[in-house]
CSV table of C-alpha atoms in Angstrom, one decimal:
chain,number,residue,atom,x,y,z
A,1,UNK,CA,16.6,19.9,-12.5
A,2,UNK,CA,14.2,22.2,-14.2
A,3,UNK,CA,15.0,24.9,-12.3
A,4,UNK,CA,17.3,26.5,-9.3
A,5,UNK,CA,13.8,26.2,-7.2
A,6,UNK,CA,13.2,22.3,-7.8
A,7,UNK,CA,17.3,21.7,-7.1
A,8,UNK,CA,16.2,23.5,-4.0
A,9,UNK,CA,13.3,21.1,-3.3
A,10,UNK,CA,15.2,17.9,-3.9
A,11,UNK,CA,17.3,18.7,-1.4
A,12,UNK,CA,14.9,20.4,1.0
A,13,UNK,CA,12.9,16.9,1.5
A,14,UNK,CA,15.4,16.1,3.5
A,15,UNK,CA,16.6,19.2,5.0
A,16,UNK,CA,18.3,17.7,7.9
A,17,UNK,CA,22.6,17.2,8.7
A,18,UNK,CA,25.6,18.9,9.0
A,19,UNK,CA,25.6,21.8,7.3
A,20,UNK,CA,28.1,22.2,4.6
A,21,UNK,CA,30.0,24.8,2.2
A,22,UNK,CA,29.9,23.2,-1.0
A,23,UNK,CA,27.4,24.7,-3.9
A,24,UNK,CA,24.5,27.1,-2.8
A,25,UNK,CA,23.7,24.9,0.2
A,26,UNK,CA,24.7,21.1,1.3
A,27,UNK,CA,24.3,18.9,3.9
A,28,UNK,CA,26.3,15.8,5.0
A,29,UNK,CA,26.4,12.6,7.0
A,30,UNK,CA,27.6,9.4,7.0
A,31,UNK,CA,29.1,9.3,3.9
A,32,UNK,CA,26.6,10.8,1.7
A,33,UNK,CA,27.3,14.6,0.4
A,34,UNK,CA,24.0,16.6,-1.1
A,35,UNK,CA,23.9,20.2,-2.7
A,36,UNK,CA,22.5,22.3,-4.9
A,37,UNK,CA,23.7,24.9,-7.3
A,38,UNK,CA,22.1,26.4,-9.8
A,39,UNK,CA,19.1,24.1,-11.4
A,40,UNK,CA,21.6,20.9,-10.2
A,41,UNK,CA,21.2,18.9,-7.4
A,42,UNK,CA,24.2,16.8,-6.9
A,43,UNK,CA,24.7,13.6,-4.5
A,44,UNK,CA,28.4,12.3,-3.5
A,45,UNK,CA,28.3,9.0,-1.8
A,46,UNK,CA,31.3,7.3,-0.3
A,47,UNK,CA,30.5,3.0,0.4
A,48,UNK,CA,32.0,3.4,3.8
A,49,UNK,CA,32.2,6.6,5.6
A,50,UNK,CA,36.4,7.0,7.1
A,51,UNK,CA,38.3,10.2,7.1
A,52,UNK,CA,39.6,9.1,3.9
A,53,UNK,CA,36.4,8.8,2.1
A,54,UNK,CA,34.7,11.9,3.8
A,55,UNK,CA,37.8,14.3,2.2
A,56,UNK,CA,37.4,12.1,-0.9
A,57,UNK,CA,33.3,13.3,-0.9
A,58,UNK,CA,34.3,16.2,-0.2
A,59,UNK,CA,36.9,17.1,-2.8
A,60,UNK,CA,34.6,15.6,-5.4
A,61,UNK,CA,31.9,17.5,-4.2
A,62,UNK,CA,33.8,21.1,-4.5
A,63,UNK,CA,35.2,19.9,-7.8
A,64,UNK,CA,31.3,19.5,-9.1
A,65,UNK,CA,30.6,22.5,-7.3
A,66,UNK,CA,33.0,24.7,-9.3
A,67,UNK,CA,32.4,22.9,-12.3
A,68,UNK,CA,28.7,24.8,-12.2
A,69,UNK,CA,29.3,28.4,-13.1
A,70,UNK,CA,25.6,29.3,-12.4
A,71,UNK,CA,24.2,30.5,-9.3
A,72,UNK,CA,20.2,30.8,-8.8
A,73,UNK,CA,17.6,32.4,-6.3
A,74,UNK,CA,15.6,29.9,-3.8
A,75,UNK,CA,12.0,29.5,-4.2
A,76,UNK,CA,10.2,32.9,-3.2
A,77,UNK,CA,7.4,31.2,-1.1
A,78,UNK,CA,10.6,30.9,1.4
A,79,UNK,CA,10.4,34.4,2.5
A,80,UNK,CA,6.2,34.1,3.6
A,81,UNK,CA,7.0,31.7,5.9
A,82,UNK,CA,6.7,33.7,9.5
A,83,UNK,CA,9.9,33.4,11.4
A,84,UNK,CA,9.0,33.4,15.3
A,85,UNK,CA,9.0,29.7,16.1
A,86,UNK,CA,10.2,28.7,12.7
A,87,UNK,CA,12.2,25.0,13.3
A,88,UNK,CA,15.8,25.0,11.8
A,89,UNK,CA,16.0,22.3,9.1
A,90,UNK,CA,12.3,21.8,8.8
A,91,UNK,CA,11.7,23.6,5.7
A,92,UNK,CA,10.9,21.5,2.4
A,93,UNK,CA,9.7,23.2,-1.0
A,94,UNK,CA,7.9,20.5,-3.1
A,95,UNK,CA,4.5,20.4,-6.2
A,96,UNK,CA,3.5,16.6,-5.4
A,97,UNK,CA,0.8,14.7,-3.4
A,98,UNK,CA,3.5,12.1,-3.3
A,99,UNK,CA,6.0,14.5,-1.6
A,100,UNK,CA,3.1,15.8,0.9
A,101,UNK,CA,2.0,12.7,2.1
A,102,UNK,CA,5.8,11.4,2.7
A,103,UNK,CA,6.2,14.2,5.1
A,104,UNK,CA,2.9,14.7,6.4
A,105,UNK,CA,-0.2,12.0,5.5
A,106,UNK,CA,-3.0,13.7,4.3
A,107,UNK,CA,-5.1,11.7,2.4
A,108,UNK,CA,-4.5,9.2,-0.5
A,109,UNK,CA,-6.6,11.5,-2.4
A,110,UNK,CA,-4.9,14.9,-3.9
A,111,UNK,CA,-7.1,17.0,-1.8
A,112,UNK,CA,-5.0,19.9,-2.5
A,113,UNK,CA,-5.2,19.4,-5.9
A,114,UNK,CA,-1.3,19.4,-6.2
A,115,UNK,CA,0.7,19.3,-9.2
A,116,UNK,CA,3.4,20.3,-11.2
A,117,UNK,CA,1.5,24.0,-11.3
A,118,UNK,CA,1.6,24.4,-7.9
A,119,UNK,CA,4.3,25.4,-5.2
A,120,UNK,CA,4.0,24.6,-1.6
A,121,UNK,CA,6.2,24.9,1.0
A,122,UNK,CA,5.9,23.0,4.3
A,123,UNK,CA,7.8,23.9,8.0
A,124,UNK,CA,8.1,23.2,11.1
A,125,UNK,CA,6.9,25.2,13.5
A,126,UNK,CA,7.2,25.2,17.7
A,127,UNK,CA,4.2,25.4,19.4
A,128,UNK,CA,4.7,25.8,22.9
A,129,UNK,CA,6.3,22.5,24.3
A,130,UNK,CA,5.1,21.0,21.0
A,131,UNK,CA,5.1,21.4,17.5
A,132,UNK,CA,2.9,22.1,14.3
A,133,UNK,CA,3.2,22.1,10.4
A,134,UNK,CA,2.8,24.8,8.7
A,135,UNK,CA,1.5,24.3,4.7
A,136,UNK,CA,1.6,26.9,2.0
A,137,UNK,CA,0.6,26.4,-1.0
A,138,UNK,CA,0.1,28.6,-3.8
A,139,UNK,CA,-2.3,28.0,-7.1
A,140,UNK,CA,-2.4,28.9,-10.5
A,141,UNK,CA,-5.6,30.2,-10.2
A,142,UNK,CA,-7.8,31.3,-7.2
A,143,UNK,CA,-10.7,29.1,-8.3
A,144,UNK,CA,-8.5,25.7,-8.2
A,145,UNK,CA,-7.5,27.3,-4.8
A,146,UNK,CA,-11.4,27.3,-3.5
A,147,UNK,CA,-12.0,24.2,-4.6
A,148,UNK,CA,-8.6,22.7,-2.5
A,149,UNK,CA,-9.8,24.1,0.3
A,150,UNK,CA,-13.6,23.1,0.1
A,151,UNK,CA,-12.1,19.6,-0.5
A,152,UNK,CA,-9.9,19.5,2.3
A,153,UNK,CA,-12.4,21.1,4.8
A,154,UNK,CA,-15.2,18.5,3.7
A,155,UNK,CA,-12.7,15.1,3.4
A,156,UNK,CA,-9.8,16.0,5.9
A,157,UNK,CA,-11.4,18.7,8.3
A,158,UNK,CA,-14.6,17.4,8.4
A,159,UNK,CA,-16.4,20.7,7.8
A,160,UNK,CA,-19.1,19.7,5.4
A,161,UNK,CA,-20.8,23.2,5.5
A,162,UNK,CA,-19.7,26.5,3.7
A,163,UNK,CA,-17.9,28.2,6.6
A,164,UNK,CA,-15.7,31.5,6.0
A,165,UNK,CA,-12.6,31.5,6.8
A,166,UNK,CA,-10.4,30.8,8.6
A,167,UNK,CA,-11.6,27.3,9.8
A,168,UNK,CA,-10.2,25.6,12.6
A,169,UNK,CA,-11.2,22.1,13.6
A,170,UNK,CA,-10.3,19.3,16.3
A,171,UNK,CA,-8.6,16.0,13.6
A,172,UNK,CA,-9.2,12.4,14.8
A,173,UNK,CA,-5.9,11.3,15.9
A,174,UNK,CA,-4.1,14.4,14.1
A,175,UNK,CA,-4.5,17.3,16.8
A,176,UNK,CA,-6.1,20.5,15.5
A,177,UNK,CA,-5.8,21.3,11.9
A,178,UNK,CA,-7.0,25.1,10.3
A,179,UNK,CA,-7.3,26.3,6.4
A,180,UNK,CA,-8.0,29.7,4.8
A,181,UNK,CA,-7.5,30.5,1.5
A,182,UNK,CA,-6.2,33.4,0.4
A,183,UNK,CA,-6.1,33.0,-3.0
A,184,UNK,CA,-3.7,32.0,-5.1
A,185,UNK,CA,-2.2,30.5,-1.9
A,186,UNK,CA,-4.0,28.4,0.3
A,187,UNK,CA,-2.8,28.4,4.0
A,188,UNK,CA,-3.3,25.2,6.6
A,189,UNK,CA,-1.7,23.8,9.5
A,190,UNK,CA,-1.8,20.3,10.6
A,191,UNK,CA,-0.8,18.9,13.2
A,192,UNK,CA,-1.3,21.6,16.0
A,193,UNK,CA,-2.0,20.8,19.9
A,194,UNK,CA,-5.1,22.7,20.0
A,195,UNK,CA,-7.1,24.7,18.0
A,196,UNK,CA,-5.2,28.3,19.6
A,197,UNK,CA,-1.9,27.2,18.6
A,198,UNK,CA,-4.0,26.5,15.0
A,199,UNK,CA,-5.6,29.9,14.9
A,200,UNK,CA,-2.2,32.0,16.0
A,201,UNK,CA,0.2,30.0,13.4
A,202,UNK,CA,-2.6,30.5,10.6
A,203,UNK,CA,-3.2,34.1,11.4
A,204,UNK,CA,0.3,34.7,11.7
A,205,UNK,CA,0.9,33.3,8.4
A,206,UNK,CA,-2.3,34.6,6.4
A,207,UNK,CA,-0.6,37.9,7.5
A,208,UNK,CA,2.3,37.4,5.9
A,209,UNK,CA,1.1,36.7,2.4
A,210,UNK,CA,0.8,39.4,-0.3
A,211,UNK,CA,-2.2,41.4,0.4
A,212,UNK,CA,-2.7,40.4,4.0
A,213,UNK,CA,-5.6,38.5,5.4
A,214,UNK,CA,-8.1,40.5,2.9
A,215,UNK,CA,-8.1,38.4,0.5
A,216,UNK,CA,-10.3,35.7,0.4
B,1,UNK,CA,20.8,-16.9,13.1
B,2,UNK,CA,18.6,-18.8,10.1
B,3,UNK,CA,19.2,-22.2,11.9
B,4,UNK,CA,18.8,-20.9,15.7
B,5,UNK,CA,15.8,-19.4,14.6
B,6,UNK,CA,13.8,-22.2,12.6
B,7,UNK,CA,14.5,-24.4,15.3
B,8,UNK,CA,13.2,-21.7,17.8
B,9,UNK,CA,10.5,-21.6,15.7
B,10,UNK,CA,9.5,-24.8,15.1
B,11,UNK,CA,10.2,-25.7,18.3
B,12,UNK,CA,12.4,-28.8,17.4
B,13,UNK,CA,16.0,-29.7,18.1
B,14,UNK,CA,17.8,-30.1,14.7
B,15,UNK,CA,17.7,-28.3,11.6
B,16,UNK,CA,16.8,-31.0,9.7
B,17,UNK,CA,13.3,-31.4,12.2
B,18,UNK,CA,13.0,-28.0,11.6
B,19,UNK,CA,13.1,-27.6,8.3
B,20,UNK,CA,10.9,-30.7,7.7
B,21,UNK,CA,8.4,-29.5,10.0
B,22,UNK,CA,7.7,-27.1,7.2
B,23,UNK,CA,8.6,-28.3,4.1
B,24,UNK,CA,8.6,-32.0,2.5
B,25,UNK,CA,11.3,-33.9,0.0
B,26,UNK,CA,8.7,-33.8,-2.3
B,27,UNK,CA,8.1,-29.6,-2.5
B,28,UNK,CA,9.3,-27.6,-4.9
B,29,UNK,CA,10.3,-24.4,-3.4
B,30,UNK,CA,10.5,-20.8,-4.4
B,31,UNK,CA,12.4,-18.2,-2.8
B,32,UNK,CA,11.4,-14.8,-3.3
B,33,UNK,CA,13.9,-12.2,-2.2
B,34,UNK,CA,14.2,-8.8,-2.7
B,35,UNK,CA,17.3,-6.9,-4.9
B,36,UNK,CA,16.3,-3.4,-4.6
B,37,UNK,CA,20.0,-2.8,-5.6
B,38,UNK,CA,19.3,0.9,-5.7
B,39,UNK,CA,18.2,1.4,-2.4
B,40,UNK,CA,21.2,-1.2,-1.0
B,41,UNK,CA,18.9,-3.0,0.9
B,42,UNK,CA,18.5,-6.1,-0.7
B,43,UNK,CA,18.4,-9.7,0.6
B,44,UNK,CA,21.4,-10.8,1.7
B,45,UNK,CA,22.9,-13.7,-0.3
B,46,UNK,CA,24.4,-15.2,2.8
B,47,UNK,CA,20.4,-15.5,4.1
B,48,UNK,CA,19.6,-17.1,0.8
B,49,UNK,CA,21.9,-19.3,0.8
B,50,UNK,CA,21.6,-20.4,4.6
B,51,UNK,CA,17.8,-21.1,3.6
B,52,UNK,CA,18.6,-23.2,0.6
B,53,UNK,CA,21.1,-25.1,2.5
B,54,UNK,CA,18.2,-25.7,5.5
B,55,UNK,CA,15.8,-27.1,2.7
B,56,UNK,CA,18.6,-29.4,1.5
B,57,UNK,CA,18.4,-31.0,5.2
B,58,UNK,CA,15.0,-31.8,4.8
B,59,UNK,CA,15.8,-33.3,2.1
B,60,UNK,CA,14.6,-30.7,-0.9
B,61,UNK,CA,16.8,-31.8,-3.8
B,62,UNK,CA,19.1,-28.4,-5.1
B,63,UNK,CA,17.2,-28.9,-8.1
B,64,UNK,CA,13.4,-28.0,-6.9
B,65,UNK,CA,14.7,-24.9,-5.1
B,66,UNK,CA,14.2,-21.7,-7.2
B,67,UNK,CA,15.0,-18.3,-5.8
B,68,UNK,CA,14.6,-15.1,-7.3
B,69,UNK,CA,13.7,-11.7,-7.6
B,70,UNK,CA,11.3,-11.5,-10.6
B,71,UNK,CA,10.4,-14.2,-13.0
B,72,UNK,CA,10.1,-16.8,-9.9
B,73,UNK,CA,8.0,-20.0,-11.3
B,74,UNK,CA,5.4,-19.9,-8.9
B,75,UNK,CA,2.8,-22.2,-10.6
B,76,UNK,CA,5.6,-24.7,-10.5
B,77,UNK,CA,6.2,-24.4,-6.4
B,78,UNK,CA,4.7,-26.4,-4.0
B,79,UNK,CA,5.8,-24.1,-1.4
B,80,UNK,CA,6.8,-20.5,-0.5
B,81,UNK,CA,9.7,-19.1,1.3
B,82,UNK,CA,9.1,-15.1,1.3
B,83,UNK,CA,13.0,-14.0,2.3
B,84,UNK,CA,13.3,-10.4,2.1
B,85,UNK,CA,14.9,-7.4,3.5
B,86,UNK,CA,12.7,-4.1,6.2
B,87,UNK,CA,12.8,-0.4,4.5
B,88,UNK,CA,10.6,2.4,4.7
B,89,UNK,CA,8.8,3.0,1.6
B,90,UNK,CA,8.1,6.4,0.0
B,91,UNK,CA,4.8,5.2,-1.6
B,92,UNK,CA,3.7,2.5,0.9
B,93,UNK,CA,5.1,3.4,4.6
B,94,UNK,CA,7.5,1.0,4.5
B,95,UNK,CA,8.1,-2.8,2.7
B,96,UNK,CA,8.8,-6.0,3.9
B,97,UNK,CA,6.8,-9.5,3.9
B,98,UNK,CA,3.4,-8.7,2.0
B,99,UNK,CA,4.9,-6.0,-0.6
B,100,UNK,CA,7.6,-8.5,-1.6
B,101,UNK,CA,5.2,-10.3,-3.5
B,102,UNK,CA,4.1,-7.2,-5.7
B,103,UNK,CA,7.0,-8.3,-8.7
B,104,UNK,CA,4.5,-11.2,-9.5
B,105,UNK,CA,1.5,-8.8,-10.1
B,106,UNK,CA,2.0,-7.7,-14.1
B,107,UNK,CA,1.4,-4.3,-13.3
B,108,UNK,CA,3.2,-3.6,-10.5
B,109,UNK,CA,3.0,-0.1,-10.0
B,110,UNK,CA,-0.6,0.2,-9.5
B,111,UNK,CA,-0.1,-1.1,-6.0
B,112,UNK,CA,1.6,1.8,-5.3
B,113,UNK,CA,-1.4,4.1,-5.4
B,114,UNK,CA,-3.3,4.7,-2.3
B,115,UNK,CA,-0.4,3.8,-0.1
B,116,UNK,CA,-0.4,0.0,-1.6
B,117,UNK,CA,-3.6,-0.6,0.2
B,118,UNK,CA,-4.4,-3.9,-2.3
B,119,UNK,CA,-1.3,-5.4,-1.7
B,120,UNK,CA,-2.3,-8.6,0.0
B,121,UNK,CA,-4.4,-9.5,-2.8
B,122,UNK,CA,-1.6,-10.6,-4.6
B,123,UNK,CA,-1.2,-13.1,-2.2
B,124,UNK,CA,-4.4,-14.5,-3.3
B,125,UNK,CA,-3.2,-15.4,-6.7
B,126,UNK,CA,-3.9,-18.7,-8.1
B,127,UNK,CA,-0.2,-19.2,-8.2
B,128,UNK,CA,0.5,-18.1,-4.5
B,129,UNK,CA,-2.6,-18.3,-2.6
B,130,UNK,CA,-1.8,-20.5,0.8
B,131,UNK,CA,1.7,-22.0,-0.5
B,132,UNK,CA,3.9,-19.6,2.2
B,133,UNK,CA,5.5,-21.5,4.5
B,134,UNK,CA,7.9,-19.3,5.7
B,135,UNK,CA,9.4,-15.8,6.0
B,136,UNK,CA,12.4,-14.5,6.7
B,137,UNK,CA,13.2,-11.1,7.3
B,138,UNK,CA,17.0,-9.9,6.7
B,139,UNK,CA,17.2,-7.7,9.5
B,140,UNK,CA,21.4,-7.0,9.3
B,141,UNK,CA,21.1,-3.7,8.0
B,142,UNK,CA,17.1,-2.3,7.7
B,143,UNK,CA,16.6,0.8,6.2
B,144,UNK,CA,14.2,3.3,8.3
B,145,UNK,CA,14.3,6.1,5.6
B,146,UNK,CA,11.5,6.6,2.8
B,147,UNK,CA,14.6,6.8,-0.1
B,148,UNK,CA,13.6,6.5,-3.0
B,149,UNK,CA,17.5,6.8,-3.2
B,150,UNK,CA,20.0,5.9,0.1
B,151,UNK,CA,21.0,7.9,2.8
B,152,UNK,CA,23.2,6.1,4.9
B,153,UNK,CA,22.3,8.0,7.9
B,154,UNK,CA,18.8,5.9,8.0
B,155,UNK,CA,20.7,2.5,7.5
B,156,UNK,CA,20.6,0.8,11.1
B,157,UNK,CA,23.5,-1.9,11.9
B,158,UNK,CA,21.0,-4.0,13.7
B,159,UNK,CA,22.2,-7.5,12.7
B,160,UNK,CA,19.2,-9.5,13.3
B,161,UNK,CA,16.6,-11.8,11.6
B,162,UNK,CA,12.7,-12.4,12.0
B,163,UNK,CA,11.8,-16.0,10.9
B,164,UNK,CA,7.7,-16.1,11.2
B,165,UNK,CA,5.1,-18.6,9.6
B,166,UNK,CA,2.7,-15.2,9.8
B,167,UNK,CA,3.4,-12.6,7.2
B,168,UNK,CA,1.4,-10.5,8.5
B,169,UNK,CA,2.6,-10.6,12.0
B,170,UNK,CA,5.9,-10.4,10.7
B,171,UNK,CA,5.2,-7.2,8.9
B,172,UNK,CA,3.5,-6.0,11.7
B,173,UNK,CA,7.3,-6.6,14.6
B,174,UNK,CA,9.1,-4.9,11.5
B,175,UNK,CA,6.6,-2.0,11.2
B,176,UNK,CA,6.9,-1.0,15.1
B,177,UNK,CA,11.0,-2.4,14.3
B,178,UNK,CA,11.0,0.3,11.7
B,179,UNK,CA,9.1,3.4,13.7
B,180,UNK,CA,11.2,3.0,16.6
B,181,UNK,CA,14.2,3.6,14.7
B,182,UNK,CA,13.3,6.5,13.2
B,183,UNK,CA,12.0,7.8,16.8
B,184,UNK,CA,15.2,7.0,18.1
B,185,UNK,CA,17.3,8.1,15.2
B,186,UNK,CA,15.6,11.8,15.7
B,187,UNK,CA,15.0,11.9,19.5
B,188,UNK,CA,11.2,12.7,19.0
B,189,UNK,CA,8.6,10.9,16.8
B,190,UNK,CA,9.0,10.6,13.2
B,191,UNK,CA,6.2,8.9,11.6
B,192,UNK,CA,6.3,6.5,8.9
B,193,UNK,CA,4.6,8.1,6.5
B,194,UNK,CA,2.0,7.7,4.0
B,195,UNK,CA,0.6,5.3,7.2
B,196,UNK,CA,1.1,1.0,6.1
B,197,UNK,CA,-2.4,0.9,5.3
B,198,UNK,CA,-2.1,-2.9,3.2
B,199,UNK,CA,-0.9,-4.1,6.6
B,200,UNK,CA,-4.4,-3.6,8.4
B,201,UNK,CA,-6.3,-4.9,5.1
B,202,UNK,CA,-3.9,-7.8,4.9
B,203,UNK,CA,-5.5,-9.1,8.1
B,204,UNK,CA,-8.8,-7.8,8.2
B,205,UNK,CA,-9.6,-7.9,4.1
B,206,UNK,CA,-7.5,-10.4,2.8
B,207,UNK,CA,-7.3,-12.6,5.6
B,208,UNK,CA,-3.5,-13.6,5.7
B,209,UNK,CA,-2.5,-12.9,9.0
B,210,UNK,CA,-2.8,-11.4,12.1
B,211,UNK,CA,-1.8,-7.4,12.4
B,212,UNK,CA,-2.7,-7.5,16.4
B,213,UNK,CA,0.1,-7.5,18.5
B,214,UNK,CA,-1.9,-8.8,21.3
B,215,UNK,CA,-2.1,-12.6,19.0
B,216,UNK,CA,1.5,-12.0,18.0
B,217,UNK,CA,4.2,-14.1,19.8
B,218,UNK,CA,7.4,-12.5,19.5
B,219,UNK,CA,10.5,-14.5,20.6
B,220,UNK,CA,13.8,-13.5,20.9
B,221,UNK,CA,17.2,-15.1,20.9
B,222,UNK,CA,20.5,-13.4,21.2
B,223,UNK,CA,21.4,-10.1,21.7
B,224,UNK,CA,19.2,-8.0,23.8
B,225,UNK,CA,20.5,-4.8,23.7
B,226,UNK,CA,19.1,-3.0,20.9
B,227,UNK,CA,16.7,-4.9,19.6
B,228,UNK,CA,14.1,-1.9,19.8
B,229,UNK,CA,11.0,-4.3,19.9
């Protein structure tokens, strides 16, 4: 990959299985061996999982692993994420529209304006007895943040008029959903059980970003 | 499972009354399955083959029975068999019966935008339009994760197949077939995602099927353990 970050992301779309020690981080299960070191991302597959196989991936996998002398950070955004309530495993780094919508549907329109400039990051978060989704995202430049989140507050939330931030709105079907920019980053949740659970994850959030909630 | 179900289907006692109930001596016949090598979920050969051998019963002479991937000679068939295989589908929610067809479009890839919401009109193609007879769903072992490349975690051993006349309705038992393995395979929900939008406009836009399951009539034969729908 480009970089250590994106190796990150591959993996991270899928952040679920057993944990593993090979490269910076890997996961495993049912034959199928993913890690990441360095700017690689590396998959070992076995046709048929038996113990055979699984040391097989497995010795293949550490052989790859040493193979890559270089070492590299994990995306920065990680560390804004809040940690009270955070999910294990939930946590994907991505730029696309196409990787958004997999995980969580949006809209078939790239509201967010997301591309190859921009990183997001997108958790899991308890909510009480449920759960919401927590999206970063952070833009080259505060004006093509505004105009994400005037687009997503007009075509996802609703919200046609100028409101400040943050908003927080009731989504057909979709629970409660809130946005505030902050800019560069743009902070929304989707997802939530009710708009409290949308205001306290959002604030929580907003208040972990560089500069606090006074940006906007 | 091919010939239990076509009879099932058909509601008649042989295979050959079966398979004549749908298709004549005279049809030429075009399989269309589904390769998708890379995601190992193709159509199996052995359902291929058990089709072609039920149109030989009929009798469709070996030599008016074309089956492919790509490159099928539609404008030469008569008839239709739509024979693929159930994933989930990064780009469209997941694939089955109405995005088979998209290999006849020359530009495929612009049915992947907007969740493949056009897909059913290339079912309206001169060379297609009304000439499905049949589908068959390979069902042995569906794939309920988005890919693009395998995880064999989200490969079910569900060893079944869905015969229909009704592509959309078929689409529409391996869409709740596909969303309650994932639910089960994570213990909570875990939504196909971007949402099948084509399915709904395949009914209500392009007029091919039925997507309500309220007009769907779902029969099932063997095993009943497992079968999730």
């Amino acid at each position: 990959m480009g970089s250590g970050e994106d190796a990150y992301g591959v993996l991270s779309v899928d952040p679920t299985g057993e944990h593993a020690d090979v490269g910076q981080i890997a996961r495993y299960g049912a034959g199928l061996l993913r890690f990441c070191k360095g700017h690689w991302f590396a998959r070992v597959l076995a046709e048929k999982e038996t113990k055979r196989t699984r040391a097989a991936v497995f010795a293949l996998g550490h052989e790859l692993a040493r193979a890559i002398a270089e070492e590299s950070g994990f995306p920065d955004m990680l560390h804004l994420l809040p940690a009270e309530g955070l999910r294990p495993d939930s946590t994907t780094y991505f730029h696309t529209q196409i990787t958004l919508n997999q995980l969580c549907y949006v809209s078939h329109e790239n509201l967010l304006s997301l591309g190859a400039d921009t990183d997001a990051v997108l958790a899991e978060y308890s909510a009480g007895a449920a759960e919401a989704k927590l999206l970063l995202v952070r833009y080259p430049s505060a004006a093509r943040c505004r105009t994400a989140r005037d687009a997503l507050l007009e075509a996802y939330l609703k919200c046609r008029s100028v409101q400040s931030d943050p908003v927080v709105c009731p989504v057909e079907d979709a629970g409660a959903a809130g946005v505030q920019a902050a800019p560069p980053y743009l902070v929304v949740v989707l997802g939530a059980p009710d708009a409290t659970a949308a205001r306290d994850l959002l604030s929580r959030a907003v208040g972990r970003l560089p500069g606090g909630a006074n940006n906007g | 499972m091919v010939s239990r179900g076509i009879r099932t289907l058909t509601n008649e006692q042989s295979e050959k009354s079966a398979w004549a109930h749908l298709f004549r001596p005279s049809d030429v016949v075009g399989i269309k399955f589904s390769r998708c090598g890379w995601m190992r979920v193709p159509t199996r050969q052995e359902v291929i083959d058990a089709v072609s051998a039920g149109l030989k019963t009929v009798p469709v002479d070996a030599g008016k029975i074309h089956a492919a991937d790509s490159g099928l000679p539609a404008s030469m068939c008569t008839a239709l068999i739509n024979a693929t295989s159930l994933k989930a589908h990064t780009l469209t929610g997941f694939a089955a019966a109405i995005k088979n067809y998209i290999n006849f479009h020359p530009n495929p890839q612009q049915y992947h935008s907007e969740s493949g919401r056009n897909l059913g009109e290339i079912w309206l193609r001169p060379e297609l339009k009304g000439k499905t007879r049949l589908v068959v769903l390979d069902l042995i072992t569906p794939y309920f994760g988005s890919g693009p490349q395998i995880d064999p975690r989200y490969q079910a051993d569900y060893r079944g197949v869905l015969l229909a006349t009704d592509p959309v309705a078929a689409d529409t038992v391996a869409l709740h077939l596909c969303q309650r393995m994932r639910d089960r395979h994570r213990g909570k929900p875990w939504p196909i995602s971007p949402p099948p939008f084509f399915l709904s406009a395949a009914d209500k836009e392009y007029h091919l099927g039925t997507a309500d399951p309220a007009r769907i009539k779902l029969v099932r034969l063997g095993w009943e353990e497992n079968t999730l729908v």
